Coordinates of C-alpha atoms in Angstrom, one line a residue:
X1338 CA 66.4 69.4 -26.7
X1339 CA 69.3 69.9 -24.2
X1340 CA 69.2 67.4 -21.8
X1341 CA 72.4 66.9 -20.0
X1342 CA 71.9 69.3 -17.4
X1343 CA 68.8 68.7 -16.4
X1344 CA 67.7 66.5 -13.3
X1345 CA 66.9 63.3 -13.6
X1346 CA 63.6 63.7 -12.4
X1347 CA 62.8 66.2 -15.3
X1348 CA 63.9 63.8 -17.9
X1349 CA 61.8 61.1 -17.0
X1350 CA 59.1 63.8 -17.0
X1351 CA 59.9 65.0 -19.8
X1352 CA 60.0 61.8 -22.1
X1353 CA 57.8 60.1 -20.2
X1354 CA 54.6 62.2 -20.4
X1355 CA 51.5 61.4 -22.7
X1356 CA 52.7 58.6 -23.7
X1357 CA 49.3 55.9 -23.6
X1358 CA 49.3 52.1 -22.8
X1359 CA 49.7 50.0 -25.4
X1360 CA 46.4 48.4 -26.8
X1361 CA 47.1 44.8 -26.8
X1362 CA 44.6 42.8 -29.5
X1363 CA 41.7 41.0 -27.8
X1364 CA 42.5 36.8 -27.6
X1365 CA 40.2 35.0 -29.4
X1366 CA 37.8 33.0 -27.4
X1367 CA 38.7 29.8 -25.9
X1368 CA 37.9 26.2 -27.8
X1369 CA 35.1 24.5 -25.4
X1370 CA 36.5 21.8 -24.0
X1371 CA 35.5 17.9 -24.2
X1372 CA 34.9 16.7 -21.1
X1373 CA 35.1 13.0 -20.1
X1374 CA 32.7 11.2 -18.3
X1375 CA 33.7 10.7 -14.7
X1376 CA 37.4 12.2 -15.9
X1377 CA 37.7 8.9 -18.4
X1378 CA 37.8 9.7 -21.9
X1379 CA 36.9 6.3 -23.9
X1380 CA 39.1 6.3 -26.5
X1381 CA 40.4 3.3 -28.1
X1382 CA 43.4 1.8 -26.2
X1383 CA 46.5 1.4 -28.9
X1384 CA 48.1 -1.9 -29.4
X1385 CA 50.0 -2.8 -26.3
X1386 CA 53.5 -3.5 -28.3
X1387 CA 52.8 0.2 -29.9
X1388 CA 52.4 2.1 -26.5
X1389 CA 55.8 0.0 -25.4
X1390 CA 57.8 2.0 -28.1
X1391 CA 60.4 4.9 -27.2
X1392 CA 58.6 7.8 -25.8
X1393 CA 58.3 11.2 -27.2
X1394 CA 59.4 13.9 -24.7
X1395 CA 60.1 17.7 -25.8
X1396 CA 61.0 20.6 -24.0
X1397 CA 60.6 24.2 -25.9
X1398 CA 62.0 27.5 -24.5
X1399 CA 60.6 30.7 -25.8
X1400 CA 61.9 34.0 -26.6
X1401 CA 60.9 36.9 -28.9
X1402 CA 58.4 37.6 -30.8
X1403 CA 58.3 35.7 -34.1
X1404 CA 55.6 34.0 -36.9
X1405 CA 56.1 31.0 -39.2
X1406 CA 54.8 30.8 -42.4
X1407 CA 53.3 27.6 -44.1
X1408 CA 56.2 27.7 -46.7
X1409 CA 58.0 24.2 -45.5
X1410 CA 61.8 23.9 -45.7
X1411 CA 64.8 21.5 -44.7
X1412 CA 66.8 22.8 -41.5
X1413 CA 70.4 23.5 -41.8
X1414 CA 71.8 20.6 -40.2
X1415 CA 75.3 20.4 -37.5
X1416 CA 76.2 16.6 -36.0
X1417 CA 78.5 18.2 -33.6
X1418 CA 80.4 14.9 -33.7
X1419 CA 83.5 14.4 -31.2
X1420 CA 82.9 17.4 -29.1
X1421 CA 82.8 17.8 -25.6
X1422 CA 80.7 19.8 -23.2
X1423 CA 79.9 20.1 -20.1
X1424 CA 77.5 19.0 -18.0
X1425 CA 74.3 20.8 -17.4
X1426 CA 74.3 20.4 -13.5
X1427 CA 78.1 20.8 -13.5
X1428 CA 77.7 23.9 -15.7
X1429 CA 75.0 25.7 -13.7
X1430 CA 77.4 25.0 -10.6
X1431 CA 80.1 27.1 -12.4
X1432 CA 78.0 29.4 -13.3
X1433 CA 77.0 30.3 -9.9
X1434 CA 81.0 32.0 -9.9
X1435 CA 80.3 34.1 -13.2
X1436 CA 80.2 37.6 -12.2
X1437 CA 78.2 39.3 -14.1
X1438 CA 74.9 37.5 -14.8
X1439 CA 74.7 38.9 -18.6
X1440 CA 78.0 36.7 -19.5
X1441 CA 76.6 33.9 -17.3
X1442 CA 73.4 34.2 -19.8
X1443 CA 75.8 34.4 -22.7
X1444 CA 77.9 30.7 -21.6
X1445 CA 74.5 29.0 -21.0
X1446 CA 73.3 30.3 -24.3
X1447 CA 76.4 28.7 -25.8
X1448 CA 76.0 26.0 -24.1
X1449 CA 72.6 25.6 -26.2
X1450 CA 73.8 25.8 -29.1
X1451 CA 77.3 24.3 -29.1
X1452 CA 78.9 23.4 -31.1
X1453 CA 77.2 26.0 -33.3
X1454 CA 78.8 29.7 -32.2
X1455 CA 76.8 32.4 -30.6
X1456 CA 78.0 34.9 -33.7
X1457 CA 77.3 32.7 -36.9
X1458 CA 73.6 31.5 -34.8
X1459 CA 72.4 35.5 -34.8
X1460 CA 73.8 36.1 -37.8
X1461 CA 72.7 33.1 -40.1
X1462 CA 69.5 31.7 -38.5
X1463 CA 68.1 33.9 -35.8
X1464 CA 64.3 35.1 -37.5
X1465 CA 65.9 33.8 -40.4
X1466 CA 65.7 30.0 -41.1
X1467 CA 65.4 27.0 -38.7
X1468 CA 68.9 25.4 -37.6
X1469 CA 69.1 21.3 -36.5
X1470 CA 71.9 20.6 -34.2
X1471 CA 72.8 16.7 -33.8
X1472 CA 74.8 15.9 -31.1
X1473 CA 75.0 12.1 -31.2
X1474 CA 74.6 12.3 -27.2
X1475 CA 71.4 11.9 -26.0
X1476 CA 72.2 12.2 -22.2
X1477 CA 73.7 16.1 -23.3
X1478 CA 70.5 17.8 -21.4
X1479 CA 70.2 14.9 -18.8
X1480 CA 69.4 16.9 -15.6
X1481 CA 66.9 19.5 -17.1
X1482 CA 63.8 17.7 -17.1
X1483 CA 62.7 13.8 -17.5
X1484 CA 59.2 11.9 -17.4
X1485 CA 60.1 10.6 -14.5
X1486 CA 60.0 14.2 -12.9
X1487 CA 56.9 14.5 -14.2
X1488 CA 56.2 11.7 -12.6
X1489 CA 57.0 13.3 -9.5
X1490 CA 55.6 16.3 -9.7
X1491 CA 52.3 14.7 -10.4
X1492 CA 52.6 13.0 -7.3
X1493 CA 53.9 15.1 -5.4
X1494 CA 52.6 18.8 -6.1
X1495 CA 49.1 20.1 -6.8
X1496 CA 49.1 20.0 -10.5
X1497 CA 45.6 21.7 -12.1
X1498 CA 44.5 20.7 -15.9
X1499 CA 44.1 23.9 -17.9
X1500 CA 46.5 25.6 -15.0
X1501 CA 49.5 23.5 -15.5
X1502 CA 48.7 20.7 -17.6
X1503 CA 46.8 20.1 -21.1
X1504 CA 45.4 16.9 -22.3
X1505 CA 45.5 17.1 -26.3
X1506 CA 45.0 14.8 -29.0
X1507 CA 45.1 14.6 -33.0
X1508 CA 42.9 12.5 -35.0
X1509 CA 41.8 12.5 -38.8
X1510 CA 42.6 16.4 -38.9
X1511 CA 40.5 17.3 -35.1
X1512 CA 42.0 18.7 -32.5
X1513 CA 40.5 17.8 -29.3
X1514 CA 41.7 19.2 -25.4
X1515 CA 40.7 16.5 -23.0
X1516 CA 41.2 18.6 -19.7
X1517 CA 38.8 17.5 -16.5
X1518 CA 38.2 19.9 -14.0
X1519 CA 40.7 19.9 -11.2
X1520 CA 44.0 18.5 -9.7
X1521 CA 46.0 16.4 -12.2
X1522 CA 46.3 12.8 -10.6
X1523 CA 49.2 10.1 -12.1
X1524 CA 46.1 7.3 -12.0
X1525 CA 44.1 9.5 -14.6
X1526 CA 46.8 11.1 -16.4
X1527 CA 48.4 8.0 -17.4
X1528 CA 45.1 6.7 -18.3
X1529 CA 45.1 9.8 -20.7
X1530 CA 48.3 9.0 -22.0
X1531 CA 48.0 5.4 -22.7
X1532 CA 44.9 6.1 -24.5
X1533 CA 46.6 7.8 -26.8
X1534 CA 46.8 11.5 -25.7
X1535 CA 49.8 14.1 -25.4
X1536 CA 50.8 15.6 -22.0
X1537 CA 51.9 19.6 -22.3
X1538 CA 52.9 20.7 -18.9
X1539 CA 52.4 24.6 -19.2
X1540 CA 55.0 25.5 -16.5
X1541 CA 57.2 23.6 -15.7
X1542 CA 59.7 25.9 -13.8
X1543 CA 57.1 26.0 -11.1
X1544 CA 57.6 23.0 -10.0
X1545 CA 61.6 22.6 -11.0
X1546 CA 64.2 23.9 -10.0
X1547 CA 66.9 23.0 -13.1
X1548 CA 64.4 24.7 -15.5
X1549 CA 63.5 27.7 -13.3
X1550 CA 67.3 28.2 -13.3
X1551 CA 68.1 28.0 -16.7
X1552 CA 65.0 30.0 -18.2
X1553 CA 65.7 32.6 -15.2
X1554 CA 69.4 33.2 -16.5
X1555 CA 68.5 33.1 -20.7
X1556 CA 66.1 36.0 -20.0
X1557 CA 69.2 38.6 -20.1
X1558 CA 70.1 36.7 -23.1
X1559 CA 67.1 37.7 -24.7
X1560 CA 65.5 40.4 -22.8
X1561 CA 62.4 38.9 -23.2
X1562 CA 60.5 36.3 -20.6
X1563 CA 62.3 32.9 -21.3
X1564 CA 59.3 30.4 -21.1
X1565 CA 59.1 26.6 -21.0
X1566 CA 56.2 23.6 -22.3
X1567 CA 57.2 20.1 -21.8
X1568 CA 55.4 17.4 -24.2
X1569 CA 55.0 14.0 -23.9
X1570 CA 53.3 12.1 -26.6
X1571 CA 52.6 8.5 -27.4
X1572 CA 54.8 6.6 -29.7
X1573 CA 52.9 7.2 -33.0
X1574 CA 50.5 9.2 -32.0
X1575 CA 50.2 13.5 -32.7
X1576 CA 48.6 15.9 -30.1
X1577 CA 48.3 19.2 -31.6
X1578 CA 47.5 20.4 -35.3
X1579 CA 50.2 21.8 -38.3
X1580 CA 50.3 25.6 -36.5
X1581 CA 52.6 28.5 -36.1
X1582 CA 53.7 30.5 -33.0
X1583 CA 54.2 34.2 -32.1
X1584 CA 57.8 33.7 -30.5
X1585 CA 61.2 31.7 -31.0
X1586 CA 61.6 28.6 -30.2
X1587 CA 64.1 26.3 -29.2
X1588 CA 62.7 22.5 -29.2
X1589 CA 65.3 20.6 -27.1
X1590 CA 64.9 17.0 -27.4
X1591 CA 65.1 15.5 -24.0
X1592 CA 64.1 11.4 -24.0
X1593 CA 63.3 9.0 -27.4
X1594 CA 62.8 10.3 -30.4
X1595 CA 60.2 12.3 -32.5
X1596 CA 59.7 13.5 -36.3
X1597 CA 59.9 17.3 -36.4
X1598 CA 58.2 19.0 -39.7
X1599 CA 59.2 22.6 -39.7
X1600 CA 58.1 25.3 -41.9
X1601 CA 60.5 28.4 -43.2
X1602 CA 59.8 31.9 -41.1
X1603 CA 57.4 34.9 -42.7
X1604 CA 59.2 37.7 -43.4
X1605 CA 59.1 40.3 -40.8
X1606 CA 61.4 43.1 -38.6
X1607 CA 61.7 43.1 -35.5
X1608 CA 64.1 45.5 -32.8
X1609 CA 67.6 44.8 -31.5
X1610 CA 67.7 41.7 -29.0
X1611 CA 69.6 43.9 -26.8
X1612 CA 67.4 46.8 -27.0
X1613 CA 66.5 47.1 -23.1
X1614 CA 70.3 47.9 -22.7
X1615 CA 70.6 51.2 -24.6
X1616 CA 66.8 52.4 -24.6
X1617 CA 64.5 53.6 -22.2
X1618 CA 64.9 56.7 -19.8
X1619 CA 67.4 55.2 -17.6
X1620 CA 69.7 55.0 -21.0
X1621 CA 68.4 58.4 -22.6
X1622 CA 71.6 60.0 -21.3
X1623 CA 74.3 57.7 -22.7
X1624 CA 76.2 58.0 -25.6
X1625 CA 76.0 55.1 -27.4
X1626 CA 76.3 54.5 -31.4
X1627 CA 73.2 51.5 -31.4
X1628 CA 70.7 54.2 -29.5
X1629 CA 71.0 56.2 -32.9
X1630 CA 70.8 53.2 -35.2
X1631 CA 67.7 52.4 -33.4
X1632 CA 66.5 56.0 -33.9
X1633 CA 67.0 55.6 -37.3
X1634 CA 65.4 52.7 -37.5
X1635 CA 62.4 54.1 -35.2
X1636 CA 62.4 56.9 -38.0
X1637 CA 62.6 54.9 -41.2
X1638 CA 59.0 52.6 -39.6
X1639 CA 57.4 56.2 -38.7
X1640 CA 58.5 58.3 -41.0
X1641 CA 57.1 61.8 -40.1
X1642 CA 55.3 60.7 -37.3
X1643 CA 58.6 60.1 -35.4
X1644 CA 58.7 63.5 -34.2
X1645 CA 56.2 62.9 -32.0
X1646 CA 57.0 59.5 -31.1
X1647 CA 58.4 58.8 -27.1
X1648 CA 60.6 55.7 -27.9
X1649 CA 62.1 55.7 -24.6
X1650 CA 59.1 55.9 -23.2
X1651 CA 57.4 53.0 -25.4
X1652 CA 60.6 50.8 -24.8
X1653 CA 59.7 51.5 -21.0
X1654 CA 56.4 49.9 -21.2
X1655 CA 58.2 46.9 -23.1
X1656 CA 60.2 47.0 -20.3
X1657 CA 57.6 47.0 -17.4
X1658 CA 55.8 43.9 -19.5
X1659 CA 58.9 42.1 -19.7
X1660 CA 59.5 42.5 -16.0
X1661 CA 56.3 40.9 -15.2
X1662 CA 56.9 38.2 -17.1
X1663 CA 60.6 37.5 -15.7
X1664 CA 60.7 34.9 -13.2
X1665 CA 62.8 35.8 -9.6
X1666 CA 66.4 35.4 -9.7
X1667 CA 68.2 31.9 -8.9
X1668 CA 70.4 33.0 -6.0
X1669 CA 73.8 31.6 -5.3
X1670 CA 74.3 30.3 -1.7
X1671 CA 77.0 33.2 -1.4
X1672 CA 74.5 36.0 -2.7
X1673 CA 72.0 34.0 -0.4
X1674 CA 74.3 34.8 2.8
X1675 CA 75.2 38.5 1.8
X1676 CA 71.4 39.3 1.2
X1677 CA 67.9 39.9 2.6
X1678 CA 67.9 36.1 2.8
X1679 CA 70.8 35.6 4.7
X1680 CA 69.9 38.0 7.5
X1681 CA 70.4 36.5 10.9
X1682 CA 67.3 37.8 12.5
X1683 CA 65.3 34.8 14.5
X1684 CA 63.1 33.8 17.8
X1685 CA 64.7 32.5 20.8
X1686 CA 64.5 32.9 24.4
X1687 CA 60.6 34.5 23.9
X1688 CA 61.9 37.7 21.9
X1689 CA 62.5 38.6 18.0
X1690 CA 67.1 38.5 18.3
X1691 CA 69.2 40.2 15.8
X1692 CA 66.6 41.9 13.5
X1693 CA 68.9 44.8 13.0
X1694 CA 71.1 44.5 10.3
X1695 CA 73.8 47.3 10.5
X1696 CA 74.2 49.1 6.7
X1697 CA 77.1 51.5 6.9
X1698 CA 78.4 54.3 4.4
X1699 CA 81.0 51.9 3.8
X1700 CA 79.4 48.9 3.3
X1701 CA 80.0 47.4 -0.3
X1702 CA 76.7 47.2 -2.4
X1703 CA 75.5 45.6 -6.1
X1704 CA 72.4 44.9 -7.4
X1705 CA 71.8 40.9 -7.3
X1706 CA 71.4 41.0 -11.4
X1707 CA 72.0 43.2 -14.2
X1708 CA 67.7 42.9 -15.0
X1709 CA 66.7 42.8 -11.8
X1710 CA 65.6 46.5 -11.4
X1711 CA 64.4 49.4 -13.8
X1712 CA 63.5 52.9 -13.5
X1713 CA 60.5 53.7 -15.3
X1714 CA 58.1 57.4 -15.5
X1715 CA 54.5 58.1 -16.4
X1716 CA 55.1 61.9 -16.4
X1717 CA 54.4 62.8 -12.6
X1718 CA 56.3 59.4 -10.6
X1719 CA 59.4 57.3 -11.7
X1720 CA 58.7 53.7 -10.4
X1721 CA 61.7 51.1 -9.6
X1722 CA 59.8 48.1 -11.6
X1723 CA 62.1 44.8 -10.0
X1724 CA 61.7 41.0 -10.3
X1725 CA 62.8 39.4 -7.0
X1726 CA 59.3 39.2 -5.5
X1727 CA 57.6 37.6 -8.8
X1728 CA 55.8 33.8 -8.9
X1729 CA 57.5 31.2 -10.5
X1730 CA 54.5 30.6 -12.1
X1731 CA 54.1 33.1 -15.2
X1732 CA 52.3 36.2 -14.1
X1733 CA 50.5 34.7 -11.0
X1734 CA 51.2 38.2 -9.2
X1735 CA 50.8 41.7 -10.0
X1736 CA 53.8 43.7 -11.2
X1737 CA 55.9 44.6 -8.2
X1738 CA 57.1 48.7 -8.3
X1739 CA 58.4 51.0 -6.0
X1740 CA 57.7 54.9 -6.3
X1741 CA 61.0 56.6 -6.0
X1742 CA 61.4 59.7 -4.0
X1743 CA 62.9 62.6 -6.3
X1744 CA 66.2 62.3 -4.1
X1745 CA 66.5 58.6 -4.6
X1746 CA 66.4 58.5 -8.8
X1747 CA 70.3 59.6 -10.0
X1748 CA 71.2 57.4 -7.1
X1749 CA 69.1 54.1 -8.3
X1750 CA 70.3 54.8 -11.9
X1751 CA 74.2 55.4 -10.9
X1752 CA 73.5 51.3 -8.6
X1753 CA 72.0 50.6 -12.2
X1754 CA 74.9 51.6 -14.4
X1755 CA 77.4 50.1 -11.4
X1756 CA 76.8 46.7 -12.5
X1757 CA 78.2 44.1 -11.9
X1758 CA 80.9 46.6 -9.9
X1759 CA 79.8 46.8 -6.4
X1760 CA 79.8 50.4 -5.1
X1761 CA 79.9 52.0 -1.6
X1762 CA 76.7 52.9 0.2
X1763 CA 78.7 56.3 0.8
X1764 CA 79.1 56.8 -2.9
X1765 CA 75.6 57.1 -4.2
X1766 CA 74.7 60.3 -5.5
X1767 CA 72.1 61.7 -2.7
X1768 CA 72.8 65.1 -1.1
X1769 CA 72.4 64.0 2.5
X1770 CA 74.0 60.7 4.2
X1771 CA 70.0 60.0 5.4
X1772 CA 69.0 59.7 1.6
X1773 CA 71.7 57.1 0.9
X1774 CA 71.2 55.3 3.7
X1775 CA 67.6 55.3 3.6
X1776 CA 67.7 53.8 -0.5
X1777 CA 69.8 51.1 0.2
X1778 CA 67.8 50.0 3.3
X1779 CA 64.9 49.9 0.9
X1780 CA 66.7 48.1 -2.1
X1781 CA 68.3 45.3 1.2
X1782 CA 64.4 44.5 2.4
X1783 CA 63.2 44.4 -1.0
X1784 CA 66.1 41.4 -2.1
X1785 CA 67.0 43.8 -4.7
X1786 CA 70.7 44.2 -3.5
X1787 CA 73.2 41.9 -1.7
X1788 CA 76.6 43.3 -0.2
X1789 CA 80.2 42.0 -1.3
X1790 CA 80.4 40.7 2.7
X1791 CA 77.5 38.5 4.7
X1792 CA 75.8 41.0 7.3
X1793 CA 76.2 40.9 11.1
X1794 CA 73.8 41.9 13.4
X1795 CA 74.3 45.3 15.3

């Protein structure tokens, strides 16, 4: 079908259309949890010296989806002696000055792995085998997360067992969650843990700021929601049963030490890791060699029944999930002060002062990240699908859309395809200086967009 003459409107339409929600399978129903009598469970206190060994603490990131077999194998193993890198606090101030927020995502990914490289890592181990990087440093992620943040938080923040925090242990092959109803108090959780039990806080990015930043930025890496447990088990002590997960993991050792068993991968394919940035409607119109690979590759799975297949459409509804899952951007103090955020409006002297923030066609705009925003249709409306107004906790809020006006759409998609190049208000494709106007008013309220100068009042 000819396409490149036809409005934008039409193509979303057009690929768009029919196209059902995906069937996701039902969960299986939750274990029934062991309650404790008055919140105490009476387990057997371990030997004194024992609980005084190093403790175990773990941090795991998560990204695509991925199995593991039973099939146990040695990791590939890099020391990464006599390197240098930086440090994470000093490195998430630098990257504050990256430009474009897919290369920031690139140099923190790096940073992950170094001193393996990005290249050989996708090539050689990623859903292939497991890959062990020694540093000999054990202060290299000192500033992500430590037990005594956890600490704090529990003191400090209204933590909820089941919500934010499981109480898990492992004994002669049983698996037993220890969760009491309600907030999560230091008196009782440490009671839990020197009884033997393993803390996993579910979310920790609600609550900190280093991780919220750093799983907020790999989620261009991986166009997928980045997500976060921390564990903290007893010295010689287990808290959860041999398993495998759905997803890839990345188990950063963060305090004492631990024995790690891991098993080799099942076999399985999965799509490109940078999939959202060539498919879907917004990309049907670009020419672009990996959209046809990933055609073919679409075609080879279906076989016959890829005529009739909307990938674009079906990568869209990836795309709307993914979205939902992506926690709000980390904002820079300068993208702070050119932004929604910065705006000088305030109460003084009994009256609302300088709520009027004065866009003009010449006014320099870019949206505030690369995945911020996406245009997505159902057949009869294209939605703007954005992040900047989600929960730092995973999902707490309904997906946040906007229902573009038919004169609105090649403009949102020519801001899209702008970044990170900011672009005149002026310049957007609208027929009328009202529509242009009236788009990046919307996009300024929303947070979506920040402007390459700070905004005065009129």
């Amino acid at each position: 079908m000819e396409r490149k003459h036809m409005s934008a409107l039409s193509i979303y339409q057009s690929l768009s259309g029919g196209t059902k929600p995906q069937v996701q399978a039902k969960s299986p129903p939750a274990k029934k949890t062991k309650r404790k009598e008055n919140g105490i469970q009476p387990n057997k206190k371990p030997n004194k010296k024992k609980r005084m060994r190093a403790l175990k603490s773990s941090m795991r990131l998560s990204s695509s989806e991925k199995e593991k077999s039973k099939a146990e194998k040695d990791c590939e193993t890099h020391n990464g002696e006599g390197f240098e890198s930086p440090a994470l606090d000093a490195l998430l101030t630098d990257l504050t000055k990256v430009n474009n927020s897919r290369d920031r995502a690139n140099r923190l990914f790096q940073w992950l792995l170094h001193p393996v490289q990005d290249k050989s890592f996708f090539r050689d181990n990623w859903e292939k085998k497991p890959i062990l990087i020694q540093r000999q440093n054990p202060d290299y992620y000192k500033g992500l997360f430590s037990t005594a943040e956890f600490d704090h938080i529990l003191r400090n923040e209204d933590v909820q067992y089941a919500v934010n925090l499981d109480v898990t242990s492992y004994t002669n092959g049983k698996r037993e969650t220890h969760n009491p109803p309600g907030r999560a108090l230091p008196y009782t959780v440490w009671d839990f843990y020197e009884s033997g039990c393993s803390l996993r806080m579910l979310n920790p990015q609600a609550f900190s700021s280093s991780v919220w930043q750093v799983l907020s930025i790999l989620q261009e890496k991986f166009g997928s929601m980045v997500g976060a447990n921390v564990y903290l088990t007893p010295a010689g002590t287990q808290g959860f049963a041999p398993h495998y997960d759905d997803i890839e993991a990345f188990i950063l050792q963060l305090e004492g030490k631990k024995h790690w068993r891991v098993y080799n991968p099942r076999p399985h394919i999965l799509m490109p890791l940078d999939y959202l940035q060539f498919m879907g409607v917004q990309n049907s119109e670009k020419e672009d060699p990996r959209r046809d690979k990933f055609i073919a590759h679409v075609e080879g799975l279906m076989k016959k029944l890829v005529s009739f297949a909307p990938a674009d459409a079906a990568v869209d509804q990836k795309a709307r999930d993914f979205l939902h899952d992506c926690l709000p951007p980390v904002l820079s103090a300068e993208e702070k002060a050119s932004s929604v955020y910065g705006a000088p409006a305030r109460w003084g002297d009994g009256e609302a002062l300088d709520v009027t923030v004065q866009l003009k066609g010449q006014t320099q705009i870019r949206l505030v990240r690369a995945g911020a925003a996406r245009l997505c249709g159902d057949g009869e409306t294209v939605s703007l699908f954005y992040t900047t107004e989600n929960s730092r906790v995973y999902r707490k809020e309904e997906p946040k859309s906007i229902e573009m006006k038919a004169e609105h759409i090649d403009a949102m998609e020519f801001l899209i395809h702008s970044y990170p190049k900011f672009v005149s208000v002026a310049s957007l494709p609208c027929e009328k200086m009202e529509a242009k106007m009236s788009l990046a008013e919307l996009l300024f309220e929303k947070g979506l967009i920040h402007t390459a100068e700070p905004l005065t009042a009129e």
